[in-house]
Coordinates of C-alpha atoms in Angstrom, one line a residue:
M1 CA -83.1 21.4 -31.4
F2 CA -86.3 20.1 -29.8
A3 CA -89.6 21.8 -30.5
D4 CA -92.2 22.7 -27.9
N5 CA -95.9 23.6 -27.8
Q6 CA -97.0 21.0 -30.3
K7 CA -94.6 22.4 -33.0
I8 CA -91.8 20.6 -34.7
S9 CA -88.6 22.3 -35.7
H10 CA -87.2 22.4 -39.2
R11 CA -84.5 20.0 -38.1
Q12 CA -87.0 17.5 -36.9
L13 CA -89.0 17.8 -40.1
F14 CA -85.9 17.2 -42.1
R15 CA -85.0 14.1 -40.2
Q16 CA -88.5 12.6 -40.2
L17 CA -88.7 13.1 -44.0
V18 CA -85.4 11.3 -44.6
M19 CA -86.4 8.5 -42.1
S20 CA -89.7 8.0 -43.8
F21 CA -88.4 7.7 -47.3
L22 CA -84.9 6.2 -47.0
G23 CA -85.6 2.5 -46.4
I24 CA -88.3 1.9 -48.9
Y25 CA -86.6 3.9 -51.6
L26 CA -83.3 2.0 -51.3
L27 CA -85.1 -1.3 -51.2
C28 CA -87.3 -0.7 -54.3
I29 CA -86.2 2.1 -56.6
P30 CA -82.8 0.5 -57.6
G31 CA -84.8 -2.4 -59.0
W32 CA -86.9 -0.3 -61.4
Q33 CA -86.3 -0.6 -65.1
S34 CA -84.8 2.5 -66.8
L35 CA -83.1 3.5 -63.6
E36 CA -79.8 1.5 -63.9
G37 CA -76.4 3.1 -63.3
R38 CA -75.7 6.4 -64.8
R39 CA -79.0 6.6 -66.6
G40 CA -80.6 6.3 -63.2
V41 CA -78.5 9.2 -61.9
L42 CA -79.7 11.4 -64.8
C43 CA -83.3 10.5 -64.2
V44 CA -82.9 11.4 -60.5
G45 CA -81.5 14.8 -61.4
I46 CA -84.3 15.6 -63.9
G47 CA -87.1 14.3 -61.7
L48 CA -85.9 16.2 -58.6
L49 CA -85.6 19.4 -60.6
F50 CA -89.3 19.4 -61.3
L51 CA -90.0 18.2 -57.8
F52 CA -88.2 21.1 -56.2
F53 CA -90.5 23.6 -58.0
Y54 CA -93.6 21.5 -57.0
I55 CA -92.5 21.5 -53.3
I56 CA -92.3 25.3 -53.3
Y57 CA -95.8 25.4 -54.8
L58 CA -97.2 22.9 -52.2
V59 CA -95.7 25.0 -49.3
R60 CA -97.7 28.0 -50.6
L61 CA -100.9 25.9 -50.4
N62 CA -100.6 25.5 -46.7
H63 CA -103.7 27.6 -45.9
S64 CA -105.8 26.0 -48.7
Y65 CA -105.6 22.7 -46.9
T66 CA -106.2 24.1 -43.4
N67 CA -110.0 24.1 -44.0
L68 CA -110.9 21.6 -46.7
D69 CA -114.6 22.5 -46.5
K70 CA -113.8 26.2 -47.2
T71 CA -111.5 25.4 -50.1
F72 CA -113.3 22.6 -51.9
G73 CA -116.8 22.8 -50.3
K74 CA -118.3 20.4 -47.9
I75 CA -118.9 17.6 -50.4
G76 CA -115.7 18.3 -52.3
G77 CA -113.7 18.3 -49.1
R78 CA -114.9 14.9 -48.2
I79 CA -114.2 13.6 -51.7
I80 CA -110.7 14.9 -51.4
V81 CA -110.2 13.1 -48.0
L82 CA -111.5 9.9 -49.5
V83 CA -109.0 10.1 -52.4
Y84 CA -106.1 10.7 -50.0
L85 CA -107.3 8.0 -47.7
S86 CA -107.4 5.5 -50.6
Y87 CA -103.9 6.4 -51.5
L88 CA -102.7 5.9 -47.9
V89 CA -104.4 2.5 -47.7
F90 CA -102.9 1.6 -51.1
T91 CA -99.4 2.7 -49.8
G92 CA -99.8 0.9 -46.5
I93 CA -100.6 -2.4 -48.4
F94 CA -97.5 -1.9 -50.5
L95 CA -95.3 -1.3 -47.4
L96 CA -96.8 -4.4 -45.8
R97 CA -96.0 -6.5 -48.8
I98 CA -92.4 -5.3 -48.9
I99 CA -92.0 -5.9 -45.1
A100 CA -93.3 -9.4 -45.3
A101 CA -91.2 -10.3 -48.4
V102 CA -88.0 -9.0 -46.9
V103 CA -88.5 -10.6 -43.5
A104 CA -89.4 -14.0 -45.0
R105 CA -86.7 -14.0 -47.5
F106 CA -83.7 -12.4 -45.8
L107 CA -84.3 -12.3 -42.1
V108 CA -86.4 -15.2 -40.9
T109 CA -86.7 -17.8 -43.6
G110 CA -90.3 -19.0 -44.0
A111 CA -91.7 -16.4 -41.6
N112 CA -95.5 -16.4 -41.5
A113 CA -96.8 -13.5 -43.6
V114 CA -99.9 -13.1 -41.5
M115 CA -97.9 -12.8 -38.3
V116 CA -95.4 -10.4 -39.7
M117 CA -98.0 -8.1 -41.2
G118 CA -100.2 -8.3 -38.1
L119 CA -97.3 -7.4 -35.8
A120 CA -96.2 -4.5 -38.1
V121 CA -99.7 -3.1 -38.2
V122 CA -100.4 -3.4 -34.5
F123 CA -97.1 -1.8 -33.4
C124 CA -97.1 1.0 -36.0
Y125 CA -100.7 1.8 -35.4
L126 CA -100.2 2.1 -31.7
G127 CA -97.1 4.2 -32.2
S128 CA -98.9 6.6 -34.5
G129 CA -100.9 7.9 -31.4
Q130 CA -97.9 9.3 -29.7
G131 CA -97.4 13.1 -29.2
L132 CA -95.7 15.3 -31.8
E133 CA -92.8 16.2 -29.6
R134 CA -92.1 12.6 -28.7
R135 CA -92.0 11.5 -32.3
G136 CA -89.7 14.4 -33.1
R137 CA -87.3 13.4 -30.4
I138 CA -87.2 9.8 -31.5
A139 CA -86.4 10.9 -35.0
E140 CA -83.6 13.0 -33.5
A141 CA -82.2 9.9 -31.8
V142 CA -82.6 7.4 -34.6
F143 CA -81.5 9.5 -37.6
P144 CA -77.7 9.5 -36.9
L145 CA -77.7 5.7 -36.3
V146 CA -79.6 4.8 -39.5
V147 CA -77.8 7.3 -41.8
G148 CA -74.4 6.6 -40.2
A149 CA -74.8 2.8 -40.6
L150 CA -75.8 3.3 -44.2
F151 CA -72.8 5.5 -45.1
L152 CA -70.5 3.0 -43.4
M153 CA -71.9 0.3 -45.6
F154 CA -71.4 2.5 -48.7
F155 CA -67.8 3.1 -47.7
L156 CA -67.1 -0.6 -47.2
A157 CA -68.8 -1.4 -50.5
L158 CA -66.4 0.9 -52.4
S159 CA -63.8 -2.0 -52.3
K160 CA -66.2 -4.2 -54.3
V161 CA -66.5 -1.7 -57.2
N162 CA -65.1 -2.9 -60.6
L163 CA -64.1 0.2 -62.6
G164 CA -64.7 -1.7 -65.8
Y165 CA -68.3 -2.1 -64.9
L166 CA -68.6 1.7 -64.5
Q167 CA -67.7 2.1 -68.1
Q168 CA -70.7 0.2 -69.2
S169 CA -73.4 2.4 -70.6
A170 CA -77.0 1.7 -71.3
S171 CA -78.9 3.1 -74.2
V172 CA -80.7 6.4 -73.4
S173 CA -83.7 7.4 -75.4
W174 CA -86.0 10.3 -74.7
P175 CA -89.0 8.0 -73.8
Q176 CA -86.8 6.1 -71.4
L177 CA -85.4 9.3 -69.9
G178 CA -88.9 10.8 -69.6
W179 CA -90.5 7.8 -68.0
G180 CA -87.6 7.3 -65.6
S181 CA -87.7 11.0 -64.5
Y182 CA -91.5 10.8 -64.1
G183 CA -91.0 7.6 -62.1
I184 CA -88.7 9.5 -59.7
F185 CA -91.2 12.3 -59.4
C186 CA -94.0 9.8 -58.6
A187 CA -91.8 8.0 -56.0
F188 CA -92.0 11.2 -53.9
A189 CA -95.8 11.2 -54.0
P190 CA -96.1 11.2 -50.2
L191 CA -94.9 14.9 -50.4
I192 CA -98.5 15.7 -51.5
L193 CA -99.3 15.5 -47.8
I194 CA -96.9 18.4 -47.1
P195 CA -99.7 21.1 -46.9
F196 CA -101.3 19.1 -44.1
T197 CA -98.0 19.2 -42.1
L198 CA -97.1 22.8 -42.1
G199 CA -99.5 23.8 -39.4
T200 CA -97.3 21.9 -36.9
V201 CA -94.0 23.2 -38.2
Q202 CA -92.3 26.3 -36.8
K203 CA -91.9 29.0 -39.5
P204 CA -94.0 27.1 -42.1
S205 CA -93.5 29.8 -44.8
S206 CA -89.7 28.9 -45.0
A207 CA -90.1 25.2 -44.7
H208 CA -89.6 24.6 -48.4
G209 CA -85.9 24.9 -48.0
V210 CA -85.8 22.1 -45.4
I211 CA -88.0 19.9 -47.5
I212 CA -85.9 20.5 -50.6
G213 CA -82.8 19.7 -48.6
A214 CA -84.2 16.4 -47.4
V215 CA -85.3 15.4 -50.9
G216 CA -81.9 16.5 -52.2
L217 CA -80.1 14.3 -49.7
L218 CA -82.3 11.3 -50.6
G219 CA -81.6 12.0 -54.3
G220 CA -77.9 12.1 -53.6
I221 CA -78.1 8.8 -51.7
L222 CA -80.1 7.2 -54.6
S223 CA -77.5 8.4 -57.2
L224 CA -74.6 7.0 -55.1
T225 CA -76.5 3.7 -54.8
F226 CA -77.0 3.5 -58.6
I227 CA -73.3 4.0 -59.2
L228 CA -72.3 1.5 -56.5
L229 CA -74.7 -1.1 -57.8
Q230 CA -73.4 -0.7 -61.4
G231 CA -69.8 -0.9 -60.2
T232 CA -70.4 -4.0 -58.2
F233 CA -72.7 -6.1 -60.4
G234 CA -72.5 -4.5 -63.9
L235 CA -75.6 -3.5 -65.8
P236 CA -76.4 -7.0 -67.0
G237 CA -76.1 -8.3 -63.5
L238 CA -78.7 -5.8 -62.2
L239 CA -81.3 -7.4 -64.4
Y240 CA -81.2 -10.5 -62.2
K241 CA -81.7 -8.7 -58.9
S242 CA -85.0 -8.3 -57.1
F243 CA -83.6 -6.3 -54.2
P244 CA -80.2 -5.1 -55.5
M245 CA -79.4 -3.1 -52.4
I246 CA -79.7 -6.2 -50.2
D247 CA -77.5 -8.2 -52.6
L248 CA -74.9 -5.3 -52.3
M249 CA -75.1 -5.6 -48.5
S250 CA -74.6 -9.3 -48.6
G251 CA -71.2 -8.8 -50.2
V252 CA -70.0 -6.3 -47.6
N253 CA -67.9 -7.4 -44.6
I254 CA -66.6 -5.4 -41.7
P255 CA -62.7 -5.6 -41.6
G256 CA -61.6 -8.4 -39.4
D257 CA -64.7 -10.5 -40.1
F258 CA -65.6 -10.4 -36.4
L259 CA -69.3 -10.4 -37.4
E260 CA -70.9 -13.1 -39.6
R261 CA -73.7 -12.1 -42.0
V262 CA -73.3 -8.4 -41.2
D263 CA -75.7 -7.7 -44.0
V264 CA -78.5 -8.6 -41.5
F265 CA -77.7 -5.5 -39.5
W266 CA -77.8 -3.3 -42.6
I267 CA -81.2 -4.8 -43.5
I268 CA -82.6 -4.2 -40.0
F269 CA -81.7 -0.5 -40.3
L270 CA -83.5 -0.3 -43.6
M271 CA -86.5 -2.1 -42.2
F272 CA -86.7 0.3 -39.3
S273 CA -87.1 3.1 -41.8
V274 CA -89.8 1.1 -43.7
L275 CA -91.7 0.6 -40.4
F276 CA -91.3 4.4 -39.8
A277 CA -93.0 5.0 -43.1
L278 CA -95.8 2.5 -42.3
G279 CA -96.5 4.4 -39.0
S280 CA -96.7 7.6 -41.1
V281 CA -99.5 6.0 -43.1
F282 CA -101.6 5.4 -40.0
F283 CA -100.8 8.9 -38.6
Y284 CA -102.0 10.6 -41.8
Q285 CA -105.1 8.4 -41.9
N286 CA -106.0 9.7 -38.4
E287 CA -105.3 13.3 -39.3
L288 CA -107.4 13.2 -42.5
L289 CA -110.3 11.5 -40.7
S290 CA -110.2 14.1 -38.0
R291 CA -110.4 16.9 -40.6
V292 CA -113.9 15.8 -41.6
H293 CA -114.9 14.6 -38.1
W294 CA -114.7 10.9 -39.0
E295 CA -112.5 9.9 -36.1
K296 CA -114.5 6.7 -35.4
G297 CA -113.2 5.3 -38.7
R298 CA -109.6 5.3 -37.6
L299 CA -109.5 1.6 -36.6
F300 CA -111.4 0.6 -39.8
A301 CA -108.9 2.5 -42.0
A302 CA -106.0 0.6 -40.3
F303 CA -107.9 -2.7 -40.7
L304 CA -108.3 -2.0 -44.5
V305 CA -104.5 -1.8 -44.7
L306 CA -104.0 -5.1 -43.0
A307 CA -106.8 -6.9 -44.8
G308 CA -105.6 -5.6 -48.2
G309 CA -102.0 -6.7 -47.4
L310 CA -103.2 -10.2 -46.5
V311 CA -105.5 -10.6 -49.5
C312 CA -102.7 -9.4 -51.9
A313 CA -100.3 -11.9 -50.2
H314 CA -102.8 -14.7 -50.5
M315 CA -103.5 -14.0 -54.2
G316 CA -99.9 -13.4 -55.1
V317 CA -100.4 -9.8 -56.3
S318 CA -97.1 -8.3 -57.2
A319 CA -96.0 -5.1 -55.4
R320 CA -94.9 -3.7 -58.8
Y321 CA -98.5 -2.8 -59.5
Y322 CA -98.1 -0.1 -56.9
G323 CA -95.8 2.0 -59.1
Q324 CA -98.0 1.5 -62.2
I325 CA -101.2 2.6 -60.5
L326 CA -99.4 5.5 -58.8
E327 CA -98.0 6.8 -62.1
R328 CA -101.2 6.4 -64.2
Y329 CA -103.9 7.4 -61.7
Y330 CA -102.9 8.9 -58.4
I331 CA -100.3 11.4 -59.5
P332 CA -102.5 13.0 -62.2
V333 CA -105.3 13.3 -59.7
F334 CA -103.1 14.8 -57.0
L335 CA -101.7 17.4 -59.5
L336 CA -105.3 18.3 -60.4
I337 CA -106.3 18.7 -56.7
S338 CA -103.3 20.9 -56.0
L339 CA -104.1 23.0 -59.1
I340 CA -107.6 23.6 -57.9
A341 CA -106.4 24.4 -54.4
G342 CA -104.0 27.0 -55.9
L343 CA -106.8 28.6 -57.9
R344 CA -109.0 28.9 -54.8
L345 CA -106.2 30.2 -52.6
G346 CA -106.6 33.7 -53.8
K347 CA -110.3 33.7 -52.9
N348 CA -109.6 33.0 -49.2
E349 CA -109.5 36.3 -47.4
K350 CA -108.3 34.8 -44.1
K351 CA -105.4 32.5 -43.7
A352 CA -105.9 29.7 -41.2
K353 CA -103.2 29.1 -38.7
W354 CA -103.7 25.5 -37.6
G355 CA -102.8 22.1 -39.1
K356 CA -102.4 18.7 -37.4
A357 CA -100.5 16.6 -39.9
L358 CA -96.8 15.8 -39.4
I359 CA -94.4 14.1 -41.8
G360 CA -93.0 10.9 -40.3
I361 CA -94.1 8.7 -37.4
L362 CA -92.6 6.8 -34.6
G363 CA -90.8 3.6 -35.6
L364 CA -91.0 1.6 -32.3
I365 CA -90.0 -1.9 -33.3
L366 CA -86.5 -2.9 -34.5
L367 CA -86.2 -6.6 -33.9
F368 CA -89.8 -7.7 -33.1
F369 CA -89.9 -10.0 -36.1
L370 CA -86.7 -11.9 -35.2
N371 CA -88.5 -14.1 -32.7
G372 CA -88.3 -17.9 -32.9
C373 CA -92.0 -18.5 -33.3
C374 CA -91.8 -17.3 -36.9
G375 CA -89.3 -19.9 -38.1
V376 CA -87.3 -22.9 -37.1
E377 CA -85.5 -23.0 -33.7
P378 CA -81.6 -22.9 -34.0
E379 CA -81.4 -26.4 -32.3
N380 CA -83.5 -27.8 -35.1
R381 CA -81.3 -26.4 -37.9
A382 CA -78.3 -27.9 -39.7
F383 CA -75.6 -25.3 -40.3
P384 CA -73.0 -26.3 -43.0
L385 CA -69.8 -24.2 -42.8
I386 CA -68.5 -25.4 -46.1
V387 CA -70.4 -26.8 -49.1
S388 CA -68.8 -28.7 -52.0
I389 CA -70.4 -29.0 -55.4
D390 CA -69.3 -31.2 -58.3
Y391 CA -70.8 -32.5 -61.5
T392 CA -70.2 -36.0 -62.8
D393 CA -72.1 -38.4 -65.1
G394 CA -74.9 -35.8 -65.6
E395 CA -75.6 -35.3 -61.9
Y396 CA -74.7 -32.8 -59.3
K397 CA -72.9 -34.1 -56.2
V398 CA -73.2 -31.9 -53.1
I399 CA -71.5 -32.4 -49.8
Y400 CA -72.6 -30.3 -46.8
G401 CA -69.9 -29.9 -44.2
I402 CA -72.1 -29.9 -41.1
P403 CA -70.3 -30.1 -37.7
D404 CA -71.5 -32.7 -35.3
L405 CA -73.5 -34.6 -37.8
S406 CA -73.0 -38.0 -36.2
N407 CA -76.7 -38.6 -35.5
T408 CA -77.9 -38.0 -39.1
T409 CA -78.0 -40.3 -42.0
G410 CA -78.3 -39.5 -45.7
Q411 CA -78.3 -40.8 -49.2
G412 CA -74.9 -41.9 -50.3
K413 CA -73.1 -41.0 -47.0
K414 CA -69.6 -42.2 -47.0
E415 CA -68.3 -44.7 -44.4
E416 CA -65.0 -43.9 -42.8
S417 CA -62.7 -46.3 -41.1
G418 CA -62.0 -45.8 -37.4
S419 CA -64.3 -45.2 -34.5
Q420 CA -65.3 -41.7 -35.4
E421 CA -68.2 -41.3 -37.7
P422 CA -67.9 -38.9 -40.6
R423 CA -69.2 -35.4 -40.4
V424 CA -70.2 -34.9 -44.0
T425 CA -73.3 -35.8 -46.0
V426 CA -73.1 -36.6 -49.7
Y427 CA -76.1 -36.2 -52.0
T428 CA -76.5 -36.6 -55.7
G429 CA -79.3 -35.3 -58.0
A430 CA -80.2 -33.8 -61.3
S431 CA -80.3 -30.3 -59.8
I432 CA -79.2 -28.6 -56.6
R433 CA -82.9 -27.9 -55.7
E434 CA -83.6 -31.6 -56.0
I435 CA -80.7 -32.4 -53.7
E436 CA -81.9 -29.9 -51.1
E437 CA -85.4 -31.3 -51.2
E438 CA -84.0 -34.8 -50.7
F439 CA -82.0 -33.6 -47.7
D440 CA -85.1 -32.1 -46.1
K441 CA -87.0 -35.4 -46.7
S442 CA -84.3 -37.5 -45.0
Q443 CA -83.0 -35.3 -42.2
K444 CA -84.7 -34.1 -39.0
N445 CA -83.0 -30.7 -39.1
Y446 CA -83.8 -27.8 -41.4
L447 CA -80.9 -27.0 -43.8
D448 CA -79.7 -23.4 -43.1
L449 CA -77.1 -22.1 -45.5
G450 CA -76.8 -18.8 -43.8
H451 CA -73.5 -19.6 -42.1
V452 CA -71.6 -21.0 -45.1
K453 CA -68.1 -19.7 -45.2
A454 CA -66.7 -21.4 -48.3
F455 CA -67.7 -23.2 -51.5
M456 CA -65.5 -25.9 -52.9
L457 CA -66.2 -26.5 -56.6
G458 CA -65.1 -29.7 -58.3
D459 CA -63.3 -29.7 -61.6
G460 CA -66.2 -31.6 -63.2
L461 CA -68.5 -28.7 -62.4
M462 CA -66.1 -26.0 -63.6
E463 CA -65.5 -27.7 -66.9
N464 CA -69.2 -28.0 -67.7
K465 CA -70.4 -24.5 -68.5
E466 CA -74.1 -25.3 -68.7
A467 CA -74.1 -27.1 -65.4
F468 CA -72.0 -24.4 -63.7
T469 CA -74.2 -21.5 -64.9
K470 CA -77.3 -23.4 -63.6
C471 CA -75.5 -23.8 -60.3
L472 CA -74.7 -20.1 -60.2
A473 CA -78.3 -19.2 -61.0
Y474 CA -79.6 -21.3 -58.2
L475 CA -77.1 -20.0 -55.6
E476 CA -77.7 -16.4 -56.6
N477 CA -81.5 -16.7 -56.1
N478 CA -81.0 -18.2 -52.7
P479 CA -81.2 -15.2 -50.3
T480 CA -79.5 -17.1 -47.4
I481 CA -76.2 -17.4 -49.4
A482 CA -74.1 -14.2 -49.0
G483 CA -72.2 -12.9 -51.9
S484 CA -69.0 -12.7 -49.8
I485 CA -68.6 -16.5 -49.4
K486 CA -65.1 -17.6 -50.5
V487 CA -64.7 -20.0 -53.4
F488 CA -62.1 -22.8 -53.8
Q489 CA -61.6 -25.5 -56.5
S490 CA -60.4 -29.0 -56.2
S491 CA -60.1 -32.3 -58.1
Q492 CA -60.2 -34.1 -54.7
V493 CA -63.5 -32.8 -53.4
E494 CA -64.6 -35.9 -51.5
E495 CA -61.1 -36.5 -50.0
A496 CA -60.9 -32.9 -48.7
M497 CA -64.5 -32.9 -47.4
S498 CA -63.9 -36.2 -45.5
L499 CA -61.4 -34.3 -43.3
N500 CA -64.1 -31.8 -42.2
G501 CA -65.0 -32.4 -38.6
N502 CA -62.4 -35.1 -38.2
E503 CA -58.7 -34.2 -38.7
I504 CA -59.8 -30.6 -39.3
D505 CA -62.6 -29.1 -37.1
S506 CA -64.0 -26.8 -39.8
L507 CA -62.5 -27.1 -43.3
G508 CA -64.1 -23.8 -44.4
E509 CA -62.5 -21.8 -41.6
Y510 CA -59.3 -23.7 -42.1
L511 CA -59.1 -22.8 -45.8
I512 CA -60.0 -19.1 -45.2
G513 CA -57.4 -19.0 -42.4
I514 CA -54.7 -20.1 -44.9
L515 CA -55.7 -17.2 -47.1
E516 CA -56.1 -14.5 -44.5
N517 CA -53.9 -15.3 -41.5
K518 CA -50.7 -13.9 -43.0
P519 CA -48.9 -10.6 -42.4
N520 CA -49.6 -9.6 -46.1
P521 CA -52.4 -11.7 -47.4
D522 CA -53.0 -11.9 -51.1
R523 CA -56.4 -10.2 -51.5
K524 CA -56.6 -11.2 -55.2
A525 CA -56.6 -14.8 -54.3
Q526 CA -59.7 -14.4 -52.1
V527 CA -62.4 -14.9 -54.7
T528 CA -66.0 -14.6 -53.6
I529 CA -69.1 -16.2 -55.2
Q530 CA -70.3 -12.6 -56.1
K531 CA -67.3 -12.3 -58.5
F532 CA -68.6 -15.4 -60.3
Y533 CA -72.1 -13.9 -60.6
N534 CA -70.7 -10.7 -62.0
A535 CA -68.5 -12.5 -64.5
W536 CA -71.4 -14.7 -65.7
H537 CA -73.8 -11.8 -66.1
N538 CA -71.3 -9.6 -67.8
Q539 CA -70.0 -12.4 -70.1
E540 CA -66.5 -12.3 -68.7
E541 CA -64.0 -15.0 -68.0
F542 CA -64.5 -16.7 -64.7
P543 CA -61.9 -15.7 -62.1
K544 CA -59.1 -18.1 -61.1
V545 CA -59.6 -19.5 -57.6
P546 CA -57.2 -21.2 -55.1
R547 CA -56.9 -25.0 -55.7
V548 CA -57.3 -27.4 -52.7
N549 CA -55.0 -30.4 -52.7
V550 CA -55.0 -33.3 -50.2
R551 CA -51.9 -35.2 -49.2
G552 CA -52.8 -37.8 -46.6
T553 CA -54.6 -35.9 -43.9
Q554 CA -53.1 -32.5 -44.8
V555 CA -54.8 -29.8 -46.9
Y556 CA -52.8 -27.5 -49.1
L557 CA -53.7 -24.4 -51.2
E558 CA -52.0 -23.7 -54.5

């Protein structure tokens, strides 16, 4: 199990490889073009086939990388180190951009990018200085939790698969297949550091089997992800997703619904893996610098990663450039370096026995970025539990069912008879974005849609296809809105919403309770907003949803 004497076991190597790659691959690769659905599975298979042979070749180069000066010469060895260091800085910047984007969009809305990147760099850099044995033991402990949570999510996502979507097929041309397979090969570029790790692995000559096993597992998980994404969203729907995996997570609920927004937990597990990978970047920087006795440059190399991330964020540089530069420049250079190392291997009479690099690094922080200083405090947020949307006279009409809203005022708020003030706010505007901006201007609390349980759509909206599709486009691009939110329809929207917080404590929970709190609930009647997204993207008929009728102060579903 655990290795001693500054050596890691094959099992620890396997788990650290999976932990380093899993999170960033699931977040980014499913969004690549030419890798949708079954075509993506085919590209994974072809790309990994070539990669397996290359891994065997890299393992045999172990001794060529032990002494870079001997293999490439003093000047050549330093040039090689600079090339690898530039790649690590480039990769670290990319990881920081992904971390900041995911945190600000899906975990802490509006989180400060400087703070998120700074914390990530500080904690991962400090963690990279830990001993080899400690890192291996942490990987042992974390691996079952992350992988187990991921497979639980996959299992729950199976219920969302539409078999009709799986029958969709994308055109497959040889150029597409070739570039897709090459993209998969390039995605595993960090494996070029394998020769630097084998000096710290027990039985390094047989490590290729472990590395191939880890890469095979990652390829299998990616293939399963491609199939699940196609079955859930359809191929046209995937074109609208920036982070398809997170959208898949947002539609998954644990049976019983005892946890709200359970997708946050899945995202946290993936982010732990991404932080693990960022720590590996700093670890390898330290190891490469020590190979050429440039240890004093460690802090500067880490600073380059942070500075590059901040500059790219400020200038709006897309993270997609990472893949393009990797494919066009770094991979050809790395292949050339490994070829030269292989040619010089036969000239080395003695085989060196040491090496200090290690795949994977300690991921210390799980929830450090979920502190209140990055966003708006809960007491300063407004949490609608149900939102109604209608369309009349060329304008959207939105009502946010916010509990305990007696102290707020808004444009067009309805006056109710009686001593109790209404607990709904009515806004109208040419677009939903305009309505939300008007809400922010007139209310002291920040509008947080992360706890919405139900949408009630008016007949006027449903009958106007153009207005409805614009509404769907806006909702889908809002990361705080989960795909699992239930949808209802009504011709009495304002009458029903006026009961929220008065005769009915929470109209959203009440409607969902009518659907679910039965011995044999009708699952087909429980339509989610994700089903509307899928029908829109795949040009299908919109699903029928339960209708809400109001009789006096009583709500009925039909």
